[in-house]
Each structure stands twice: as C-alpha cells, then as structure tokens.
N, CA and C atoms as an extended XYZ file, in Angstrom:
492
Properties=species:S:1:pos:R:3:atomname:S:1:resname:S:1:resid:I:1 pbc="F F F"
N       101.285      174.423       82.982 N   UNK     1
C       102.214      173.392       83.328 CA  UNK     1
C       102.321      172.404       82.171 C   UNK     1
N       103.420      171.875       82.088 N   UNK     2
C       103.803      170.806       80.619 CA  UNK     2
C       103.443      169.763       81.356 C   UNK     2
N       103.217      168.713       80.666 N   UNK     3
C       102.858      167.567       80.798 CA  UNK     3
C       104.186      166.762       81.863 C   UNK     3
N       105.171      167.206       81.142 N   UNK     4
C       106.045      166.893       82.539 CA  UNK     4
C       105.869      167.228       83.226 C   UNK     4
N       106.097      168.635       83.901 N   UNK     5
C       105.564      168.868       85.314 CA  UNK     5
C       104.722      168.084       85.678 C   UNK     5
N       103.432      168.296       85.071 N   UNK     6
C       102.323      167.409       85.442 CA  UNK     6
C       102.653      166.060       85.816 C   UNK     6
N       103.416      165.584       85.633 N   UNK     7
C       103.683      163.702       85.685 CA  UNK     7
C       104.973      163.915       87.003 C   UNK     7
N       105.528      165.087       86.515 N   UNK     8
C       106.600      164.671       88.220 CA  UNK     8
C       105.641      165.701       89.187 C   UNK     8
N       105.145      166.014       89.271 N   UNK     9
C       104.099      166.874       90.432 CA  UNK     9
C       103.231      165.793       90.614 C   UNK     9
N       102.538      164.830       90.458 N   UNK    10
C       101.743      163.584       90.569 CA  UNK    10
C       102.844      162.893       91.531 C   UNK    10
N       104.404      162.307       91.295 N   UNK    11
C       105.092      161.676       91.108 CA  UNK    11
C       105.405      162.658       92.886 C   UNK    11
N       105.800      163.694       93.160 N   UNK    12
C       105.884      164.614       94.116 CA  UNK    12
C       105.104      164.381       95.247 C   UNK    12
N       103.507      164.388       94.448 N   UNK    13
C       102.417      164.534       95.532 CA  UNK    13
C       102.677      163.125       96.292 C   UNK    13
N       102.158      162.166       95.358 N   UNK    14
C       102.270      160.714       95.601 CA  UNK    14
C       103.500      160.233       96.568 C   UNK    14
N       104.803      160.682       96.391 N   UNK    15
C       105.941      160.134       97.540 CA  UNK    15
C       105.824      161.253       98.700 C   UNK    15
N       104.749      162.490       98.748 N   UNK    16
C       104.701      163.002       99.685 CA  UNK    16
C       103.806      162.125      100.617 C   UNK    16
N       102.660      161.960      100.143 N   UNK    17
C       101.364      161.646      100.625 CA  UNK    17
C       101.967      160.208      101.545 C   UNK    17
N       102.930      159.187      100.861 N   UNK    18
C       103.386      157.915      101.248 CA  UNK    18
C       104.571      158.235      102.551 C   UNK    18
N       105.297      159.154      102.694 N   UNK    19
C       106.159      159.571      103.566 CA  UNK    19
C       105.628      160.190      104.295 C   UNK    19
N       104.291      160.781      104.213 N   UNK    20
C       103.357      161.651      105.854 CA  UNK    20
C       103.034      160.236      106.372 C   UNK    20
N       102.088      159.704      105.746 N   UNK    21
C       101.444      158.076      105.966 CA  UNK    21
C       102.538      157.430      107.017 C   UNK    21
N       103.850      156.787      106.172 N   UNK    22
C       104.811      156.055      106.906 CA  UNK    22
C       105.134      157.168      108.060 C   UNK    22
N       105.635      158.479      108.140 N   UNK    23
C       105.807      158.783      108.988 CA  UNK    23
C       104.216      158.827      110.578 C   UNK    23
N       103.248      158.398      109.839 N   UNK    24
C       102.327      158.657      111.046 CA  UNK    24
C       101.908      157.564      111.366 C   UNK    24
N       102.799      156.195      110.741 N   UNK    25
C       102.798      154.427      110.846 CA  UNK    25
C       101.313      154.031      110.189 C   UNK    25
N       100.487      154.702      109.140 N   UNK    26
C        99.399      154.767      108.567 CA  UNK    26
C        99.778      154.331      107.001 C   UNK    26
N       100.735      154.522      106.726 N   UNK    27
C       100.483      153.636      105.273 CA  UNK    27
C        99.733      152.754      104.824 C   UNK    27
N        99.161      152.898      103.610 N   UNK    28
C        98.029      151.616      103.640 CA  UNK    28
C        98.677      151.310      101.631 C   UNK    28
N        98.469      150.249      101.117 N   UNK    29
C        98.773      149.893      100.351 CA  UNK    29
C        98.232      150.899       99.078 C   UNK    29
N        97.214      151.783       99.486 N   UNK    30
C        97.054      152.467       98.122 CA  UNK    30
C        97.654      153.886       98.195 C   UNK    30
N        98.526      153.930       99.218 N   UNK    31
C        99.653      154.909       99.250 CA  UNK    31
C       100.931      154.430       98.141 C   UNK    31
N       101.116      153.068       98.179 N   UNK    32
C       101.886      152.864       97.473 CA  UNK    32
C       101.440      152.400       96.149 C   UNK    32
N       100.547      151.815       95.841 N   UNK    33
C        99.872      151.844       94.472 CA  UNK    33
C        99.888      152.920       93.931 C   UNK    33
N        99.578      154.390       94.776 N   UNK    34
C        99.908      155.467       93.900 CA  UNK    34
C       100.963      156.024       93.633 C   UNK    34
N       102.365      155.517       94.452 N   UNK    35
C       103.134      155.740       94.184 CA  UNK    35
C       103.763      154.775       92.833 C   UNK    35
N       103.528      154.232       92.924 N   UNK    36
C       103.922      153.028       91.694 CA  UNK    36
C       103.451      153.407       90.338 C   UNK    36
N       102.010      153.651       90.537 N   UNK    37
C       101.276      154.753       89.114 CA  UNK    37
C       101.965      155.669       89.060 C   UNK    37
N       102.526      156.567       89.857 N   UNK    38
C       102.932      158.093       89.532 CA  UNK    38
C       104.363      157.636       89.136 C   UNK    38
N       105.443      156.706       89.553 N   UNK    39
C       106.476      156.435       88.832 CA  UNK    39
C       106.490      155.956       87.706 C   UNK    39
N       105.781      154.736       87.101 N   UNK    40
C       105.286      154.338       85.853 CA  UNK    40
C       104.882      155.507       85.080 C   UNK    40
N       104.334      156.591       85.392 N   UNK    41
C       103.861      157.370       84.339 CA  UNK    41
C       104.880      158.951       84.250 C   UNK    41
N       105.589      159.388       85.203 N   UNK    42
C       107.161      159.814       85.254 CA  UNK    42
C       108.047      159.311       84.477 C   UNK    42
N       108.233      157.550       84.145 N   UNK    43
C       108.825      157.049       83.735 CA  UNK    43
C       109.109      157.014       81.701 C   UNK    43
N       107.513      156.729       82.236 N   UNK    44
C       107.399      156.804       80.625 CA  UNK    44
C       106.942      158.305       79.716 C   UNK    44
N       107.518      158.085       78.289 N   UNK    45
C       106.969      158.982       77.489 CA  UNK    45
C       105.091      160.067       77.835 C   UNK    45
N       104.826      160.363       77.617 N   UNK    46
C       103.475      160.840       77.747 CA  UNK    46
C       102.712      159.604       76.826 C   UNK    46
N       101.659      159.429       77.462 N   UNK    47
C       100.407      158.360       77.094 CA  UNK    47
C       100.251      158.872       75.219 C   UNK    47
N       100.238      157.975       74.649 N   UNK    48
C        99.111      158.412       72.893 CA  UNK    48
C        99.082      156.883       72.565 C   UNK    48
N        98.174      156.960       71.270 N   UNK    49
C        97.768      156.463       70.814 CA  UNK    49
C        98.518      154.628       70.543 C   UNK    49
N        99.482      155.044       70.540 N   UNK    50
C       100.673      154.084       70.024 CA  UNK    50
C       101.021      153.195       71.796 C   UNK    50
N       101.226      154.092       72.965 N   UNK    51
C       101.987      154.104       74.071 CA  UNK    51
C       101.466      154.260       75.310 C   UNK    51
N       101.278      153.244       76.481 N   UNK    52
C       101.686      151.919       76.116 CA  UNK    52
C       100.581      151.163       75.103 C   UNK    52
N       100.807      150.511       74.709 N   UNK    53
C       100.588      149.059       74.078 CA  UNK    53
C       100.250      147.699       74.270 C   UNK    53
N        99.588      146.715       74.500 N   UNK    54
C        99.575      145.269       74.956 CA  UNK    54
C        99.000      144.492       73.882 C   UNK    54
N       100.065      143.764       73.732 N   UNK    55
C        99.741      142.640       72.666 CA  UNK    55
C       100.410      141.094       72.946 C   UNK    55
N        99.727      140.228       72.673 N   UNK    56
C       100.427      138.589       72.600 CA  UNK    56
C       101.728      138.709       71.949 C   UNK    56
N       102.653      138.097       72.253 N   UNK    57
C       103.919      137.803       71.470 CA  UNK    57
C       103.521      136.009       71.696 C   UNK    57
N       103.316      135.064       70.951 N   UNK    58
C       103.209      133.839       71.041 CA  UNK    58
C       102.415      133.857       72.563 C   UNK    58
N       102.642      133.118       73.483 N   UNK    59
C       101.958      132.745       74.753 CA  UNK    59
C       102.127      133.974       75.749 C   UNK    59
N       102.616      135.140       75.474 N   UNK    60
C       103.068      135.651       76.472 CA  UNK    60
C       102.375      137.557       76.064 C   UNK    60
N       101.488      137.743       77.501 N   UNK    61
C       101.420      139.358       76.869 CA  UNK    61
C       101.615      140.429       77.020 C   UNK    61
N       102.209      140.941       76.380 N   UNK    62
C       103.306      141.893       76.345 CA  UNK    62
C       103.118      143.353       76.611 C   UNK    62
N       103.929      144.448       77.072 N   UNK    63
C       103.164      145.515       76.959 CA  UNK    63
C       104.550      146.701       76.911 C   UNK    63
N       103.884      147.480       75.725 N   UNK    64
C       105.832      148.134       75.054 CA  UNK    64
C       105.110      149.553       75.571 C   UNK    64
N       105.790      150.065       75.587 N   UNK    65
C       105.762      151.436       76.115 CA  UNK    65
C       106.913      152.303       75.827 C   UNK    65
N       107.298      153.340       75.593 N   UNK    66
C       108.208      154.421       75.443 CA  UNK    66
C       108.731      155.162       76.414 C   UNK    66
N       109.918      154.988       76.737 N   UNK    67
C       110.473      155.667       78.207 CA  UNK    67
C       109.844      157.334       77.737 C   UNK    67
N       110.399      158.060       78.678 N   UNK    68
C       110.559      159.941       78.520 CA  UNK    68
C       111.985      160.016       77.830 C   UNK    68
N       113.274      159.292       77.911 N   UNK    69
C       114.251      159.702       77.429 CA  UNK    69
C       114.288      158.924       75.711 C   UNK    69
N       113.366      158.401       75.313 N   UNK    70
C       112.886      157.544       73.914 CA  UNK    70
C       113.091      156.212       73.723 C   UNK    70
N       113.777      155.764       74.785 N   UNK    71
C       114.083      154.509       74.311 CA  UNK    71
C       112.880      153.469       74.858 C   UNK    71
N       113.106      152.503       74.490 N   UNK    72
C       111.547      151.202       74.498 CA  UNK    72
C       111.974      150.801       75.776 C   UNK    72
N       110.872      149.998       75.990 N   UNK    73
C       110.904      148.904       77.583 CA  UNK    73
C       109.091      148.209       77.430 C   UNK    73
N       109.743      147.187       77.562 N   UNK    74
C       108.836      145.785       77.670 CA  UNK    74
C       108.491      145.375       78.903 C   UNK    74
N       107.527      144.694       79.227 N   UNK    75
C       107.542      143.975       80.712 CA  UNK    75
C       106.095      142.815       80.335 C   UNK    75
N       106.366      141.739       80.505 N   UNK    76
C       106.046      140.166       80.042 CA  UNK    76
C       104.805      140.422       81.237 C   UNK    76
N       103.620      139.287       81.390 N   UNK    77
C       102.704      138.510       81.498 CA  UNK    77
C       102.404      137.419       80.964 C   UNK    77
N       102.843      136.335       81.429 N   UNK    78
C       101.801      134.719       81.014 CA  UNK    78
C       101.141      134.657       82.273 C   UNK    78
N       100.658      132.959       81.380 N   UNK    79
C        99.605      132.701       81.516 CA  UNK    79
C        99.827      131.909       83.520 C   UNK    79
N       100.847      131.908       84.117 N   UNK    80
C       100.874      131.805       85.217 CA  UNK    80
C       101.068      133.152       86.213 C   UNK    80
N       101.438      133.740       85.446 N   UNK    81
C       100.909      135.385       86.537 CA  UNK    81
C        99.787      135.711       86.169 C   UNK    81
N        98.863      135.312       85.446 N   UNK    82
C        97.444      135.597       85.314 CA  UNK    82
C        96.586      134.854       86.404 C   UNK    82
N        97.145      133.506       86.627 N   UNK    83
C        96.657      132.440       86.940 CA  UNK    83
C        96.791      133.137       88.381 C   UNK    83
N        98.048      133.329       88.521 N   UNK    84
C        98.317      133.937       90.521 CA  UNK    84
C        97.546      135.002       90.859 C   UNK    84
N        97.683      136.386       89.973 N   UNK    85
C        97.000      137.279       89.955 CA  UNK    85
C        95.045      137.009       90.244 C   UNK    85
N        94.940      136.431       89.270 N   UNK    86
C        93.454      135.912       88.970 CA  UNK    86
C        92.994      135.412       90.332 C   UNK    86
N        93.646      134.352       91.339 N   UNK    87
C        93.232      133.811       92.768 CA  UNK    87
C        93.657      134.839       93.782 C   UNK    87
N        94.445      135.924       93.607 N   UNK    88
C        95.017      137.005       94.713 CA  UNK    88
C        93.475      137.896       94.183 C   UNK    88
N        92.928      137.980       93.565 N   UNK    89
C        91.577      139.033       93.371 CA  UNK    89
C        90.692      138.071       93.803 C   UNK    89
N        90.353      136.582       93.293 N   UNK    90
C        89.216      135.944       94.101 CA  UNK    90
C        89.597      136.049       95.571 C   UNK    90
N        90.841      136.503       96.174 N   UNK    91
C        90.787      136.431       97.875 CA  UNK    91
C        90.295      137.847       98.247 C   UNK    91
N        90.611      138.702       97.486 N   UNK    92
C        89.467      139.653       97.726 CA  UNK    92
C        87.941      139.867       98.114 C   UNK    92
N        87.407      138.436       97.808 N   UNK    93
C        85.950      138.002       97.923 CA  UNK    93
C        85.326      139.319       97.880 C   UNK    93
N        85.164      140.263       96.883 N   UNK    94
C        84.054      141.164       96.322 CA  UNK    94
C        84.439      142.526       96.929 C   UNK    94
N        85.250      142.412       97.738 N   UNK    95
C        85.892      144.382       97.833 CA  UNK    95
C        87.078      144.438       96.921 C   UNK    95
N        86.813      145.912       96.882 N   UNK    96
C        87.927      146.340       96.437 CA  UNK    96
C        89.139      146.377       96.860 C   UNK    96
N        90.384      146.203       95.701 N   UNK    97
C        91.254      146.439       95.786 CA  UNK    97
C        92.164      147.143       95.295 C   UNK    97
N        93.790      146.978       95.318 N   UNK    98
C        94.785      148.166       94.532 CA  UNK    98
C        95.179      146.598       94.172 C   UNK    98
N        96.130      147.227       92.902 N   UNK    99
C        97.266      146.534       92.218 CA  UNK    99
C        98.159      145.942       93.672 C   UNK    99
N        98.371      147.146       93.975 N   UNK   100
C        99.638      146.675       95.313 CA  UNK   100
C        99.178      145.599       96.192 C   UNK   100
N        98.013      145.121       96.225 N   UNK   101
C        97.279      144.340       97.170 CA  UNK   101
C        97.667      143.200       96.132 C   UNK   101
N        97.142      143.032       95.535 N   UNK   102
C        97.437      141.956       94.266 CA  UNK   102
C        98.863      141.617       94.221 C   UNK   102
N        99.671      142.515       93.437 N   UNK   103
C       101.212      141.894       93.394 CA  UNK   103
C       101.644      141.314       94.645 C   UNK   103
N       101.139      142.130       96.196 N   UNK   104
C       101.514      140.961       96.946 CA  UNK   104
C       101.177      139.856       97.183 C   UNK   104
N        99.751      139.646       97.126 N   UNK   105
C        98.861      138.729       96.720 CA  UNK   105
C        99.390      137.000       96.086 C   UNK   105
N        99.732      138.101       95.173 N   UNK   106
C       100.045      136.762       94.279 CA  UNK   106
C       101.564      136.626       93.729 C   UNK   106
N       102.284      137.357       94.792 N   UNK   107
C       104.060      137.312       94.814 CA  UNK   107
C       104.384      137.460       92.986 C   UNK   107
N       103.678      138.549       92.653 N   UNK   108
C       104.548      139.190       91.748 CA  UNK   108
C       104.816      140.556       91.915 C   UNK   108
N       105.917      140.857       90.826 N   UNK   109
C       106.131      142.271       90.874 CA  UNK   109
C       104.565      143.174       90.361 C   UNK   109
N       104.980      144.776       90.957 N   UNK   110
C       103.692      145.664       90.322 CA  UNK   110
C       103.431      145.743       89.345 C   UNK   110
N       104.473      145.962       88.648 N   UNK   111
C       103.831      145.843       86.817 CA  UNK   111
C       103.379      144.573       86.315 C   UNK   111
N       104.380      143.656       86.758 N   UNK   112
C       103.218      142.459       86.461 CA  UNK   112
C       101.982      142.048       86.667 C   UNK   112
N       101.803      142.629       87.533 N   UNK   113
C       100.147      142.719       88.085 CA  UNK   113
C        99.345      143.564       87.587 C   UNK   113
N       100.121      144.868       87.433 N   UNK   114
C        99.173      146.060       86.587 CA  UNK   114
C        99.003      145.457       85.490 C   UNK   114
N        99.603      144.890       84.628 N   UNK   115
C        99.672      144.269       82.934 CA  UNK   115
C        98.465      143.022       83.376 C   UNK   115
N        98.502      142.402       84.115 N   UNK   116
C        97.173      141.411       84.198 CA  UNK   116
C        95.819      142.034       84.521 C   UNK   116
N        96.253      142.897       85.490 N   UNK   117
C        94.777      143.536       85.658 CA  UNK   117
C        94.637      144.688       84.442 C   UNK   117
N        95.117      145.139       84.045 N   UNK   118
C        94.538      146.000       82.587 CA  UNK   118
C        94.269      144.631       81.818 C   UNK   118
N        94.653      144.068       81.657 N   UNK   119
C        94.181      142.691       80.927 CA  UNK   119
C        92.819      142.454       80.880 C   UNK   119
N        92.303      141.969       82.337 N   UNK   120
C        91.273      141.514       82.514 CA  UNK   120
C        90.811      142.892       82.618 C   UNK   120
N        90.871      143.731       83.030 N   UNK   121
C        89.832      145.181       82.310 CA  UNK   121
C        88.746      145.043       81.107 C   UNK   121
N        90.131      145.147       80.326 N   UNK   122
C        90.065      144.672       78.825 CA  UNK   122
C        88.978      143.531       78.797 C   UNK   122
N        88.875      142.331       79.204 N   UNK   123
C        87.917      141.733       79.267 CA  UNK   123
C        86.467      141.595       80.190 C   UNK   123
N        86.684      142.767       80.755 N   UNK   124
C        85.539      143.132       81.719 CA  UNK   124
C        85.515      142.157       82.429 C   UNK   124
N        86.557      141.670       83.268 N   UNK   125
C        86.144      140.858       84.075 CA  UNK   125
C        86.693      141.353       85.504 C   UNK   125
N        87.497      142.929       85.213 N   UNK   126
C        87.825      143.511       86.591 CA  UNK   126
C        87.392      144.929       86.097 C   UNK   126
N        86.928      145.402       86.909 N   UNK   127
C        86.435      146.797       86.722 CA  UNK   127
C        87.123      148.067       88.026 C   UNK   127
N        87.395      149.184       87.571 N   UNK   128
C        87.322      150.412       87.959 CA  UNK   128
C        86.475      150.877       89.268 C   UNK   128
N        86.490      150.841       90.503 N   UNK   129
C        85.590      151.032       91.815 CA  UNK   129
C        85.209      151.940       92.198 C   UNK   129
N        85.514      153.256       91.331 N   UNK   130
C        85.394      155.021       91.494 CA  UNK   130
C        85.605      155.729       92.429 C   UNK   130
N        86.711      155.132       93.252 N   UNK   131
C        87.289      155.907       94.431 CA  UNK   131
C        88.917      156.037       93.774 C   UNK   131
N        89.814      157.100       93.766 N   UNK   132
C        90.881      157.085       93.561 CA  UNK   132
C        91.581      155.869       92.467 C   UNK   132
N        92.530      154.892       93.002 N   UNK   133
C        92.678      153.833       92.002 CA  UNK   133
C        92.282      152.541       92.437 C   UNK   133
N        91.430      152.374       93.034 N   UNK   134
C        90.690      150.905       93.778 CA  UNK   134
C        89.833      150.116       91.961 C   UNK   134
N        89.851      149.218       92.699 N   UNK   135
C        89.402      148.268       91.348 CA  UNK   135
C        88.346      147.021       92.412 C   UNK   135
N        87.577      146.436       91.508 N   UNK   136
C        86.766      145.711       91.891 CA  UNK   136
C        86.702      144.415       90.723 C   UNK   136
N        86.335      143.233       91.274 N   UNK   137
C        86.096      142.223       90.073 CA  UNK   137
C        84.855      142.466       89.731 C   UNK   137
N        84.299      142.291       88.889 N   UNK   138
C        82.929      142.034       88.093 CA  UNK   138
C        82.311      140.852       88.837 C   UNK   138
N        81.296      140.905       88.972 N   UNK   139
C        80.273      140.001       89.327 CA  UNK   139
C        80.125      138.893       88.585 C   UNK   139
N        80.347      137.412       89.429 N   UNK   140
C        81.024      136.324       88.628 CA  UNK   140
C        82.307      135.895       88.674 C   UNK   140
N        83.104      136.664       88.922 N   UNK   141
C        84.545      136.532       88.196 CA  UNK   141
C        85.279      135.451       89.122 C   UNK   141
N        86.053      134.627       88.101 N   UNK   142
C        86.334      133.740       88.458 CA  UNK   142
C        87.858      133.402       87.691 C   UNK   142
N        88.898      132.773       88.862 N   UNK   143
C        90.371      132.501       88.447 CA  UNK   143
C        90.302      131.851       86.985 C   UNK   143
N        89.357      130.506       87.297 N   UNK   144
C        89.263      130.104       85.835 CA  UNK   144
C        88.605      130.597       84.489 C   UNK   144
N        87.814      131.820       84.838 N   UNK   145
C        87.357      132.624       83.778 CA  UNK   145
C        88.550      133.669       82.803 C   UNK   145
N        89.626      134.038       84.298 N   UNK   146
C        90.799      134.767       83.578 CA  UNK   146
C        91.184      134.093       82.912 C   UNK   146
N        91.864      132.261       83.824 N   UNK   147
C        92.541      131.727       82.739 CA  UNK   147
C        92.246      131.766       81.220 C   UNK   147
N        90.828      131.582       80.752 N   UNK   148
C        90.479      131.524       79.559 CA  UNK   148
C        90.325      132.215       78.766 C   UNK   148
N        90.395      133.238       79.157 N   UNK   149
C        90.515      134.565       78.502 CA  UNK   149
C        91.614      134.883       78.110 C   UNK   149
N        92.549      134.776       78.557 N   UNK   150
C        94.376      134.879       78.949 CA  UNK   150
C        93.804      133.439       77.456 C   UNK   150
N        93.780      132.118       77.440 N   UNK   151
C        94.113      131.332       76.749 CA  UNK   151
C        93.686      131.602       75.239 C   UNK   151
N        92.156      132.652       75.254 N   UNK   152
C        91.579      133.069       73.800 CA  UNK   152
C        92.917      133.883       73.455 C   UNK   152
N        93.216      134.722       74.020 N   UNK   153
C        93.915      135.602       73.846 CA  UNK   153
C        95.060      135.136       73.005 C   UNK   153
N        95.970      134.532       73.599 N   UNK   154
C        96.699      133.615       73.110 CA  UNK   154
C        96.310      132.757       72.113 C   UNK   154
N        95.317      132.293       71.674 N   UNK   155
C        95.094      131.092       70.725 CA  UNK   155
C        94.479      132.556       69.408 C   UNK   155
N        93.754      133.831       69.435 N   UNK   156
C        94.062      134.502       68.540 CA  UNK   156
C        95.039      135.354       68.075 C   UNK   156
N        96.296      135.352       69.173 N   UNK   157
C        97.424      135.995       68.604 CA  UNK   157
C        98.075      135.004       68.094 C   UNK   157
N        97.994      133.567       68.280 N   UNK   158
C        98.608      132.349       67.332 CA  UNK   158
C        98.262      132.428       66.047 C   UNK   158
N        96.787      132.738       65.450 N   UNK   159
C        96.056      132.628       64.493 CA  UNK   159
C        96.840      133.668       63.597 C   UNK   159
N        97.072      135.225       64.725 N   UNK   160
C        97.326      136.395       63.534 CA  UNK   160
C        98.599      136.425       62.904 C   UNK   160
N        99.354      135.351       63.735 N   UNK   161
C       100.824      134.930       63.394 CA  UNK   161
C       100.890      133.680       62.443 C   UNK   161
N        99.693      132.727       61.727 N   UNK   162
C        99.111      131.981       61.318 CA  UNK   162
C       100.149      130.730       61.896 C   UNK   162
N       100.092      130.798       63.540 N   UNK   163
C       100.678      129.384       63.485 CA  UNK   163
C        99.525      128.221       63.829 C   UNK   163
N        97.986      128.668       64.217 N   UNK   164
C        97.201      127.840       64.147 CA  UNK   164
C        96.455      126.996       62.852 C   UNK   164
C-alpha cells in the first residue's frame, strides 16, 4: 500500500469508527480527535523532515506544512490560545486527555489546539499517555508555566530575527 492509501485508509477507518459510535449514541471525543488526526494527515503532503514545521514568526507560532496537492498552508498560535489551551488541560486535573477535549475546552479550533499542545510537548510539559492518542500533562504543569515557555519562545525567535 502507498502511503496514500495508507493516510486515506486511516482517514476511512477513523470516519467509520465515529459513524458506528454516533450511530450507537456512544461517541466519545476521541472518536473525533481521531478523526481530525486522520484528516490533517490525508490533508497534508506525507510527514519529512522539512513538513510540518513550527517556528515563531515575531509573537506568534506558526506551523507550515505542505498540502498532498503541493501547495503551503499555515495555521497561527499566540500567546492567548496557549494561555486558554494551557487552563482547558489544568481542568483536566491529572487525567488524560484528547486535543478534542481541549479545543473545546478552551473554545478554540482543533488545530489550534493541536499546534499548542505539540508545543508544550516540545517543552515537556504535556506528554503522550500510551493509549491510542490520549495525552497527559507532566507532573507540575501549570497554565503559567506554558505561558512562559510560549514567552521564551518568543523572546528567542526575537533574538534570531535580532530585534532584541
């Protein structure tokens, strides 16, 4: 199987698995978290090295990625969807969660939420829960710990742009 297949057979399974669920009034939010992963990754080019991407553009962080048909697409994070995101995981109080729990959480869209929580990945301050796609905060973790992290972040992509 090509890597396409592979990404619309994910993309297949995933809106199957969410349409038995809704049809048996059982949907649970990581029916649709996986549906949201399996479209995001349908969507885009195949994963390498280059794709996706996340980097600061001035205050804001960014994350470029390559459709499947070649053309680019962006989708933004500041430092106030970090901030929302960041208190929709402290209401989690120490279970796990999905992205989809979060974006509603903290009334943003999914990718905006996926782009914060790979964020704080990145800073080990949300971790991976080893069931399917559940995630957990790190021990400690705290709204105002994202913020600051989110703010280093920002104050060394100022530096590499030498506006500090």
């Amino acid at each position: 199987m090509t890597t396409i297949d592979t990404r619309l057979a994910d993309l297949v399974s995933a809106a199957s698995a969410l349409a038995y669920s809704r049809e048996q009034d059982m949907d649970t939010c990581e029916e649709w978290d996986d549906l949201n992963r399996a479209l995001l990754a349908a969507e885009e080019a195949p994963s390498s090295d280059a794709s996706p991407r996340y980097e600061f553009k001035g205050d804001t962080l960014m994350r470029f990625s390559t459709l499947a048909s070649g053309s680019a697409e962006d989708h933004a994070c500041d430092v106030d969807d970090i901030e929302q995101v960041a208190y929709a995981i402290e209401d989690a109080k120490g279970k796990w969660f999905v992205v989809d729990e979060v974006a509603t959480g903290s009334h943003r869209p999914w990718i905006t939420a996926y782009i914060a929580i790979e964020f704080l990945k990145r800073c080990g301050l949300v971790r991976d829960d080893g069931t399917a796609n559940r995630l957990r905060a790190a021990d400690g973790f705290s709204a105002e710990q994202a913020i600051a992290e989110f703010a280093v972040g920002q104050i060394k992509a100022h530096e590499r742009e030498g506006e500090v």
